[in-house]
Amino acid sequence: MEKLKHIDLHKIPNHVAIIMDGNGRWAKGKGMQRVFGHRNALTAIRETADTASEIGVKFITLYAFSTENWNRPKFEVDALMSLLVTTLKKELPEFQRKNVKVNAIGNLDSLPKNAQKILAKVIDDTKTNNKITLTFALSYGSREEIVNAIKNISKKVVNSELDIEKINEKIINNHLYTFNLPDVDLLIRTSGELRISNFLLWQIAYAELYFTDILWPDFRRGHFFDAIIDYQNRERRFGKTSEQIETNE
Ligand code: FPP
């Protein structure tokens, strides 16, 4: 039976973030090079984004390349960057057809020039789309993001543009790469690893965490529904008691 029937369309997470892990192991398991796994990750991305959009998720954020991933062999880094460029070029008409707004977070200046160029074009061309916002985390590291935010806030304090007593969570939010995104409601990590790996540390403060053994290239619509159903069975208390949640206090 289609799992969609088990989903409460009134309780859909607004923002889902995904650590797409396991491409390398998936490829090795087939006797292939790691890059083969990255290429086969695209179907999973497409299907997940389409399914998320279909059920009313408004924001989906994908960990595509971390600051630490620059330390991988040059061959793999180059292959990932070229996959990014060809994918963005190829998918642009699909983003338009599906009304997807594309966004990116991370140290984008460190990406190769051709990747920066196509990324800027795709972001600009899709900026008025509004069915779902698809954010790629590229050369992204959460600690680096927080360091940057602190530097930028400090500069404003030093220049007397900001009173130190006015610094609050909202000000910090506004200085993160994710300033235009809401908090994460659900974080999914594939491949059985139980780690956050420097992804959206600030933004997942109250997120529900979902881990699955499925390797990312195998992740499909049904697996995404499993994560949503699991999320919907949790009670999100945000520090309150169950009784307070029940009586809407
Ligand atoms: C983790 O698997 C995946 C990555 C480090 C890269 C994610 C990239 C993609 C899903 C494809 C390219 C993205 C775009 C936007 C075109 P891993 O290589 O760490 O796998 P392993 O843990 O099995 O070694």
mmCIF file of C-alpha atoms and ligand atoms in Angstrom:
data_model
loop_
_atom_site.group_PDB
_atom_site.id
_atom_site.type_symbol
_atom_site.label_atom_id
_atom_site.label_comp_id
_atom_site.label_asym_id
_atom_site.label_seq_id
_atom_site.Cartn_x
_atom_site.Cartn_y
_atom_site.Cartn_z
ATOM 1 C CA MET A 1 0.000 0.000 0.000
ATOM 2 C CA GLU A 2 1.262 3.462 -0.842
ATOM 3 C CA LYS A 3 2.766 4.915 2.345
ATOM 4 C CA LEU A 4 1.359 8.322 1.412
ATOM 5 C CA LYS A 5 -1.949 7.168 2.952
ATOM 6 C CA HIS A 6 -0.259 7.062 6.372
ATOM 7 C CA ILE A 7 0.913 10.651 6.180
ATOM 8 C CA ASP A 8 -0.987 13.446 7.909
ATOM 9 C CA LEU A 9 -0.852 16.277 5.381
ATOM 10 C CA HIS A 10 -1.595 18.774 8.190
ATOM 11 C CA LYS A 11 1.618 17.838 10.040
ATOM 12 C CA ILE A 12 4.224 18.120 7.329
ATOM 13 C CA PRO A 13 7.664 19.385 8.440
ATOM 14 C CA ASN A 14 8.267 22.817 6.964
ATOM 15 C CA HIS A 15 12.040 22.367 6.586
ATOM 16 C CA VAL A 16 13.761 19.028 5.993
ATOM 17 C CA ALA A 17 17.571 18.830 5.922
ATOM 18 C CA ILE A 18 19.415 15.773 4.618
ATOM 19 C CA ILE A 19 22.941 14.424 5.070
ATOM 20 C CA MET A 20 23.214 12.352 1.895
ATOM 21 C CA ASP A 21 25.748 9.779 3.060
ATOM 22 C CA GLY A 22 26.913 6.453 1.698
ATOM 23 C CA ASN A 23 27.643 7.131 -1.986
ATOM 24 C CA GLY A 24 31.180 5.752 -1.706
ATOM 25 C CA ARG A 25 30.135 2.556 0.075
ATOM 26 C CA TRP A 26 27.280 2.031 -2.392
ATOM 27 C CA ALA A 27 29.725 2.192 -5.322
ATOM 28 C CA LYS A 28 32.349 0.003 -3.612
ATOM 29 C CA GLY A 29 29.649 -2.581 -2.941
ATOM 30 C CA LYS A 30 29.126 -2.777 -6.678
ATOM 31 C CA GLY A 31 32.867 -3.027 -7.354
ATOM 32 C CA MET A 32 32.902 0.487 -8.763
ATOM 33 C CA GLN A 33 34.786 3.721 -7.978
ATOM 34 C CA ARG A 34 33.342 6.144 -5.407
ATOM 35 C CA VAL A 35 32.471 8.662 -8.127
ATOM 36 C CA PHE A 36 30.003 6.154 -9.571
ATOM 37 C CA GLY A 37 28.105 6.485 -6.284
ATOM 38 C CA HIS A 38 27.984 10.282 -6.541
ATOM 39 C CA ARG A 39 26.593 10.057 -10.075
ATOM 40 C CA ASN A 40 23.924 7.663 -8.878
ATOM 41 C CA ALA A 41 23.008 10.042 -6.074
ATOM 42 C CA LEU A 42 21.168 12.284 -8.488
ATOM 43 C CA THR A 43 18.094 10.076 -8.881
ATOM 44 C CA ALA A 44 17.731 10.057 -5.096
ATOM 45 C CA ILE A 45 18.001 13.855 -4.980
ATOM 46 C CA ARG A 46 15.412 14.299 -7.738
ATOM 47 C CA GLU A 47 12.960 11.811 -6.259
ATOM 48 C CA THR A 48 13.329 13.194 -2.728
ATOM 49 C CA ALA A 49 12.873 16.808 -3.828
ATOM 50 C CA ASP A 50 9.831 15.879 -5.961
ATOM 51 C CA THR A 51 8.245 13.891 -3.128
ATOM 52 C CA ALA A 52 8.928 16.632 -0.584
ATOM 53 C CA SER A 53 7.333 19.190 -2.876
ATOM 54 C CA GLU A 54 4.327 16.934 -3.529
ATOM 55 C CA ILE A 55 3.452 16.606 0.172
ATOM 56 C CA GLY A 56 3.991 20.292 0.956
ATOM 57 C CA VAL A 57 7.487 20.517 2.464
ATOM 58 C CA LYS A 58 8.469 24.141 1.784
ATOM 59 C CA PHE A 59 12.245 23.945 2.372
ATOM 60 C CA ILE A 60 14.676 21.137 1.685
ATOM 61 C CA THR A 61 18.394 21.523 2.394
ATOM 62 C CA LEU A 62 20.947 19.031 1.105
ATOM 63 C CA TYR A 63 24.505 18.577 2.394
ATOM 64 C CA ALA A 64 26.243 18.224 -0.969
ATOM 65 C CA PHE A 65 29.840 19.202 -0.090
ATOM 66 C CA SER A 66 31.378 19.989 3.280
ATOM 67 C CA THR A 67 34.409 22.180 4.040
ATOM 68 C CA GLU A 68 36.164 18.935 5.042
ATOM 69 C CA ASN A 69 35.371 17.306 1.664
ATOM 70 C CA TRP A 70 38.097 19.494 0.055
ATOM 71 C CA ASN A 71 40.550 17.052 1.676
ATOM 72 C CA ARG A 72 39.366 14.155 -0.507
ATOM 73 C CA PRO A 73 41.549 13.028 -3.439
ATOM 74 C CA LYS A 74 41.656 15.694 -6.172
ATOM 75 C CA PHE A 75 40.076 13.271 -8.637
ATOM 76 C CA GLU A 76 36.983 12.929 -6.440
ATOM 77 C CA VAL A 77 36.725 16.661 -5.669
ATOM 78 C CA ASP A 78 36.979 17.506 -9.377
ATOM 79 C CA ALA A 79 34.368 14.884 -10.229
ATOM 80 C CA LEU A 80 31.950 16.276 -7.605
ATOM 81 C CA MET A 81 32.417 19.841 -8.869
ATOM 82 C CA SER A 82 31.894 18.832 -12.456
ATOM 83 C CA LEU A 83 28.805 16.826 -11.447
ATOM 84 C CA LEU A 84 27.481 19.939 -9.730
ATOM 85 C CA VAL A 85 27.987 22.062 -12.852
ATOM 86 C CA THR A 86 26.447 19.584 -15.300
ATOM 87 C CA THR A 87 23.552 18.845 -12.950
ATOM 88 C CA LEU A 88 22.662 22.495 -12.406
ATOM 89 C CA LYS A 89 22.799 23.160 -16.166
ATOM 90 C CA LYS A 90 20.680 20.144 -16.983
ATOM 91 C CA GLU A 91 18.125 20.618 -14.208
ATOM 92 C CA LEU A 92 17.474 24.354 -14.654
ATOM 93 C CA PRO A 93 14.478 23.836 -16.998
ATOM 94 C CA GLU A 94 13.129 21.217 -14.557
ATOM 95 C CA PHE A 95 13.470 23.622 -11.622
ATOM 96 C CA GLN A 96 11.437 26.140 -13.629
ATOM 97 C CA ARG A 97 8.801 23.596 -14.639
ATOM 98 C CA LYS A 98 8.453 22.347 -11.066
ATOM 99 C CA ASN A 99 8.475 25.885 -9.577
ATOM 100 C CA VAL A 100 11.573 25.143 -7.453
ATOM 101 C CA LYS A 101 13.532 28.039 -5.976
ATOM 102 C CA VAL A 102 17.227 27.131 -5.758
ATOM 103 C CA ASN A 103 19.413 28.474 -2.970
ATOM 104 C CA ALA A 104 22.941 27.743 -1.750
ATOM 105 C CA ILE A 105 24.737 28.046 1.577
ATOM 106 C CA GLY A 106 28.424 27.754 2.377
ATOM 107 C CA ASN A 107 31.696 29.371 1.436
ATOM 108 C CA LEU A 108 30.602 29.719 -2.186
ATOM 109 C CA ASP A 109 33.640 31.839 -3.126
ATOM 110 C CA SER A 110 35.812 28.759 -2.689
ATOM 111 C CA LEU A 111 33.973 26.862 -5.454
ATOM 112 C CA PRO A 112 35.522 26.724 -8.937
ATOM 113 C CA LYS A 113 34.591 29.765 -11.057
ATOM 114 C CA ASN A 114 32.404 27.780 -13.487
ATOM 115 C CA ALA A 115 30.427 26.338 -10.558
ATOM 116 C CA GLN A 116 29.985 29.803 -9.024
ATOM 117 C CA LYS A 117 28.752 31.131 -12.361
ATOM 118 C CA ILE A 118 26.110 28.482 -13.062
ATOM 119 C CA LEU A 119 25.020 28.493 -9.421
ATOM 120 C CA ALA A 120 24.493 32.273 -9.505
ATOM 121 C CA LYS A 121 22.500 31.920 -12.734
ATOM 122 C CA VAL A 122 20.280 29.121 -11.409
ATOM 123 C CA ILE A 123 19.647 31.018 -8.160
ATOM 124 C CA ASP A 124 18.794 34.208 -10.044
ATOM 125 C CA ASP A 125 16.624 32.512 -12.694
ATOM 126 C CA THR A 126 14.586 30.647 -10.067
ATOM 127 C CA LYS A 127 14.315 33.423 -7.474
ATOM 128 C CA THR A 128 10.591 34.035 -7.969
ATOM 129 C CA ASN A 129 9.650 30.312 -7.862
ATOM 130 C CA ASN A 130 7.735 29.441 -4.733
ATOM 131 C CA LYS A 131 6.592 25.815 -4.534
ATOM 132 C CA ILE A 132 9.660 24.662 -2.593
ATOM 133 C CA THR A 133 13.096 26.096 -1.778
ATOM 134 C CA LEU A 134 15.904 23.644 -2.537
ATOM 135 C CA THR A 135 19.124 24.655 -0.794
ATOM 136 C CA PHE A 136 22.471 23.079 -1.622
ATOM 137 C CA ALA A 137 25.064 23.231 1.153
ATOM 138 C CA LEU A 138 28.327 23.585 -0.775
ATOM 139 C CA SER A 139 31.717 24.007 0.828
ATOM 140 C CA TYR A 140 29.622 24.250 3.962
ATOM 141 C CA GLY A 141 30.762 23.921 7.557
ATOM 142 C CA SER A 142 28.576 24.955 10.438
ATOM 143 C CA ARG A 143 31.404 26.075 12.711
ATOM 144 C CA GLU A 144 32.858 28.203 9.919
ATOM 145 C CA GLU A 145 29.403 29.688 9.376
ATOM 146 C CA ILE A 146 29.170 30.602 13.081
ATOM 147 C CA VAL A 147 32.705 32.072 13.078
ATOM 148 C CA ASN A 148 31.734 34.251 10.090
ATOM 149 C CA ALA A 149 28.567 35.386 11.812
ATOM 150 C CA ILE A 150 30.526 36.356 14.943
ATOM 151 C CA LYS A 151 33.050 38.306 12.863
ATOM 152 C CA ASN A 152 30.320 40.204 11.014
ATOM 153 C CA ILE A 153 28.387 40.971 14.180
ATOM 154 C CA SER A 154 31.598 42.115 15.926
ATOM 155 C CA LYS A 155 32.401 44.466 13.042
ATOM 156 C CA LYS A 156 28.999 46.099 13.471
ATOM 157 C CA VAL A 157 29.573 46.489 17.214
ATOM 158 C CA VAL A 158 33.030 48.003 16.653
ATOM 159 C CA ASN A 159 31.604 50.417 14.057
ATOM 160 C CA SER A 160 28.820 51.391 16.496
ATOM 161 C CA GLU A 161 26.175 50.073 14.084
ATOM 162 C CA LEU A 162 24.964 47.588 16.696
ATOM 163 C CA ASP A 163 24.607 47.854 20.469
ATOM 164 C CA ILE A 164 26.139 44.788 22.166
ATOM 165 C CA GLU A 165 23.043 44.459 24.399
ATOM 166 C CA LYS A 166 20.873 44.108 21.282
ATOM 167 C CA ILE A 167 22.596 40.866 20.237
ATOM 168 C CA ASN A 168 20.024 38.088 20.472
ATOM 169 C CA GLU A 169 19.121 34.848 18.675
ATOM 170 C CA LYS A 170 17.408 36.718 15.845
ATOM 171 C CA ILE A 171 20.517 38.838 15.173
ATOM 172 C CA ILE A 172 22.678 35.699 15.098
ATOM 173 C CA ASN A 173 20.191 33.974 12.781
ATOM 174 C CA ASN A 174 20.331 36.943 10.437
ATOM 175 C CA HIS A 175 24.101 36.628 10.119
ATOM 176 C CA LEU A 176 24.161 32.925 9.240
ATOM 177 C CA TYR A 177 24.221 31.625 5.641
ATOM 178 C CA THR A 178 20.689 30.425 6.396
ATOM 179 C CA PHE A 179 19.354 33.918 7.239
ATOM 180 C CA ASN A 180 16.502 33.422 4.747
ATOM 181 C CA LEU A 181 15.555 29.896 5.906
ATOM 182 C CA PRO A 182 13.407 28.771 8.855
ATOM 183 C CA ASP A 183 14.715 26.398 11.553
ATOM 184 C CA VAL A 184 15.074 22.748 10.523
ATOM 185 C CA ASP A 185 12.162 20.520 11.641
ATOM 186 C CA LEU A 186 13.516 17.175 10.492
ATOM 187 C CA LEU A 187 17.108 16.106 9.844
ATOM 188 C CA ILE A 188 17.640 12.860 7.930
ATOM 189 C CA ARG A 189 20.979 11.056 7.648
ATOM 190 C CA THR A 190 21.408 8.010 5.464
ATOM 191 C CA SER A 191 23.947 5.159 5.574
ATOM 192 C CA GLY A 192 23.743 4.242 9.256
ATOM 193 C CA GLU A 193 26.188 6.842 10.595
ATOM 194 C CA LEU A 194 24.899 8.502 13.772
ATOM 195 C CA ARG A 195 26.631 11.872 13.453
ATOM 196 C CA ILE A 196 25.805 15.473 12.585
ATOM 197 C CA SER A 197 29.178 16.139 10.875
ATOM 198 C CA ASN A 198 29.220 19.918 11.286
ATOM 199 C CA PHE A 199 25.867 20.428 9.508
ATOM 200 C CA LEU A 200 23.471 23.218 10.566
ATOM 201 C CA LEU A 201 24.430 23.017 14.256
ATOM 202 C CA TRP A 202 22.544 26.178 15.203
ATOM 203 C CA GLN A 203 19.570 25.493 12.956
ATOM 204 C CA ILE A 204 18.825 21.953 14.236
ATOM 205 C CA ALA A 205 18.412 23.037 17.876
ATOM 206 C CA TYR A 206 14.853 21.624 17.988
ATOM 207 C CA ALA A 207 14.911 19.362 14.918
ATOM 208 C CA GLU A 208 13.816 15.745 15.094
ATOM 209 C CA LEU A 209 16.670 13.464 14.009
ATOM 210 C CA TYR A 210 16.075 10.461 11.751
ATOM 211 C CA PHE A 211 18.757 7.936 10.853
ATOM 212 C CA THR A 212 18.411 5.143 8.307
ATOM 213 C CA ASP A 213 20.803 2.426 7.112
ATOM 214 C CA ILE A 214 19.804 3.001 3.481
ATOM 215 C CA LEU A 215 22.747 4.267 1.410
ATOM 216 C CA TRP A 216 21.934 7.577 -0.259
ATOM 217 C CA PRO A 217 21.891 6.334 -3.917
ATOM 218 C CA ASP A 218 19.181 3.810 -2.870
ATOM 219 C CA PHE A 219 17.038 6.404 -1.063
ATOM 220 C CA ARG A 220 13.596 6.631 -2.678
ATOM 221 C CA ARG A 221 10.080 8.026 -2.192
ATOM 222 C CA GLY A 222 9.102 5.228 0.219
ATOM 223 C CA HIS A 223 12.156 5.875 2.418
ATOM 224 C CA PHE A 224 11.319 9.559 2.554
ATOM 225 C CA PHE A 225 7.760 8.696 3.593
ATOM 226 C CA ASP A 226 9.166 6.426 6.346
ATOM 227 C CA ALA A 227 11.095 9.418 7.714
ATOM 228 C CA ILE A 228 8.005 11.664 7.584
ATOM 229 C CA ILE A 229 5.816 9.033 9.284
ATOM 230 C CA ASP A 230 8.440 8.613 12.014
ATOM 231 C CA TYR A 231 8.579 12.407 12.448
ATOM 232 C CA GLN A 232 4.801 12.597 12.712
ATOM 233 C CA ASN A 233 4.797 10.011 15.508
ATOM 234 C CA ARG A 234 7.127 12.116 17.646
ATOM 235 C CA GLU A 235 5.906 14.656 20.147
ATOM 236 C CA ARG A 236 7.710 17.948 19.668
ATOM 237 C CA ARG A 237 7.690 19.643 23.056
ATOM 238 C CA PHE A 238 10.226 22.483 22.593
ATOM 239 C CA GLY A 239 11.071 22.202 26.298
ATOM 240 C CA LYS A 240 7.430 22.160 27.455
ATOM 241 C CA THR A 241 5.586 19.257 29.130
ATOM 242 C CA SER A 242 3.259 16.840 27.312
ATOM 243 C CA GLU A 243 0.307 18.287 29.265
ATOM 244 C CA GLN A 244 1.118 21.803 28.100
ATOM 245 C CA ILE A 245 1.311 20.624 24.494
ATOM 246 C CA GLU A 246 -2.069 18.835 24.804
ATOM 247 C CA THR A 247 -3.837 21.875 26.283
ATOM 248 C CA ASN A 248 -2.060 24.250 23.862
ATOM 249 C CA GLU A 249 -0.684 26.337 26.758
HETATM 250 C C1 FPP B 1 28.551 11.333 1.045
HETATM 251 O O1 FPP B 1 28.892 10.065 0.597
HETATM 252 C C2 FPP B 1 28.306 12.213 -0.067
HETATM 253 C C3 FPP B 1 29.086 13.265 -0.394
HETATM 254 C C4 FPP B 1 30.286 13.665 0.337
HETATM 255 C C5 FPP B 1 28.763 14.119 -1.537
HETATM 256 C C6 FPP B 1 27.306 14.304 -1.792
HETATM 257 C C7 FPP B 1 27.163 14.555 -3.234
HETATM 258 C C8 FPP B 1 26.116 14.171 -3.961
HETATM 259 C C9 FPP B 1 24.939 13.526 -3.347
HETATM 260 C C10 FPP B 1 26.089 14.309 -5.431
HETATM 261 C C11 FPP B 1 26.493 15.626 -5.997
HETATM 262 C C12 FPP B 1 25.652 16.746 -5.596
HETATM 263 C C13 FPP B 1 25.113 17.638 -6.439
HETATM 264 C C14 FPP B 1 24.413 18.800 -5.860
HETATM 265 C C15 FPP B 1 25.151 17.527 -7.899
HETATM 266 P P1 FPP B 1 30.353 9.547 0.837
HETATM 267 O O2 FPP B 1 31.130 9.784 -0.420
HETATM 268 O O3 FPP B 1 30.928 10.159 2.055
HETATM 269 O O4 FPP B 1 30.086 8.018 1.027
HETATM 270 P P2 FPP B 1 30.809 7.027 2.041
HETATM 271 O O5 FPP B 1 30.506 7.532 3.426
HETATM 272 O O6 FPP B 1 30.156 5.710 1.748
HETATM 273 O O7 FPP B 1 32.244 7.057 1.713
#
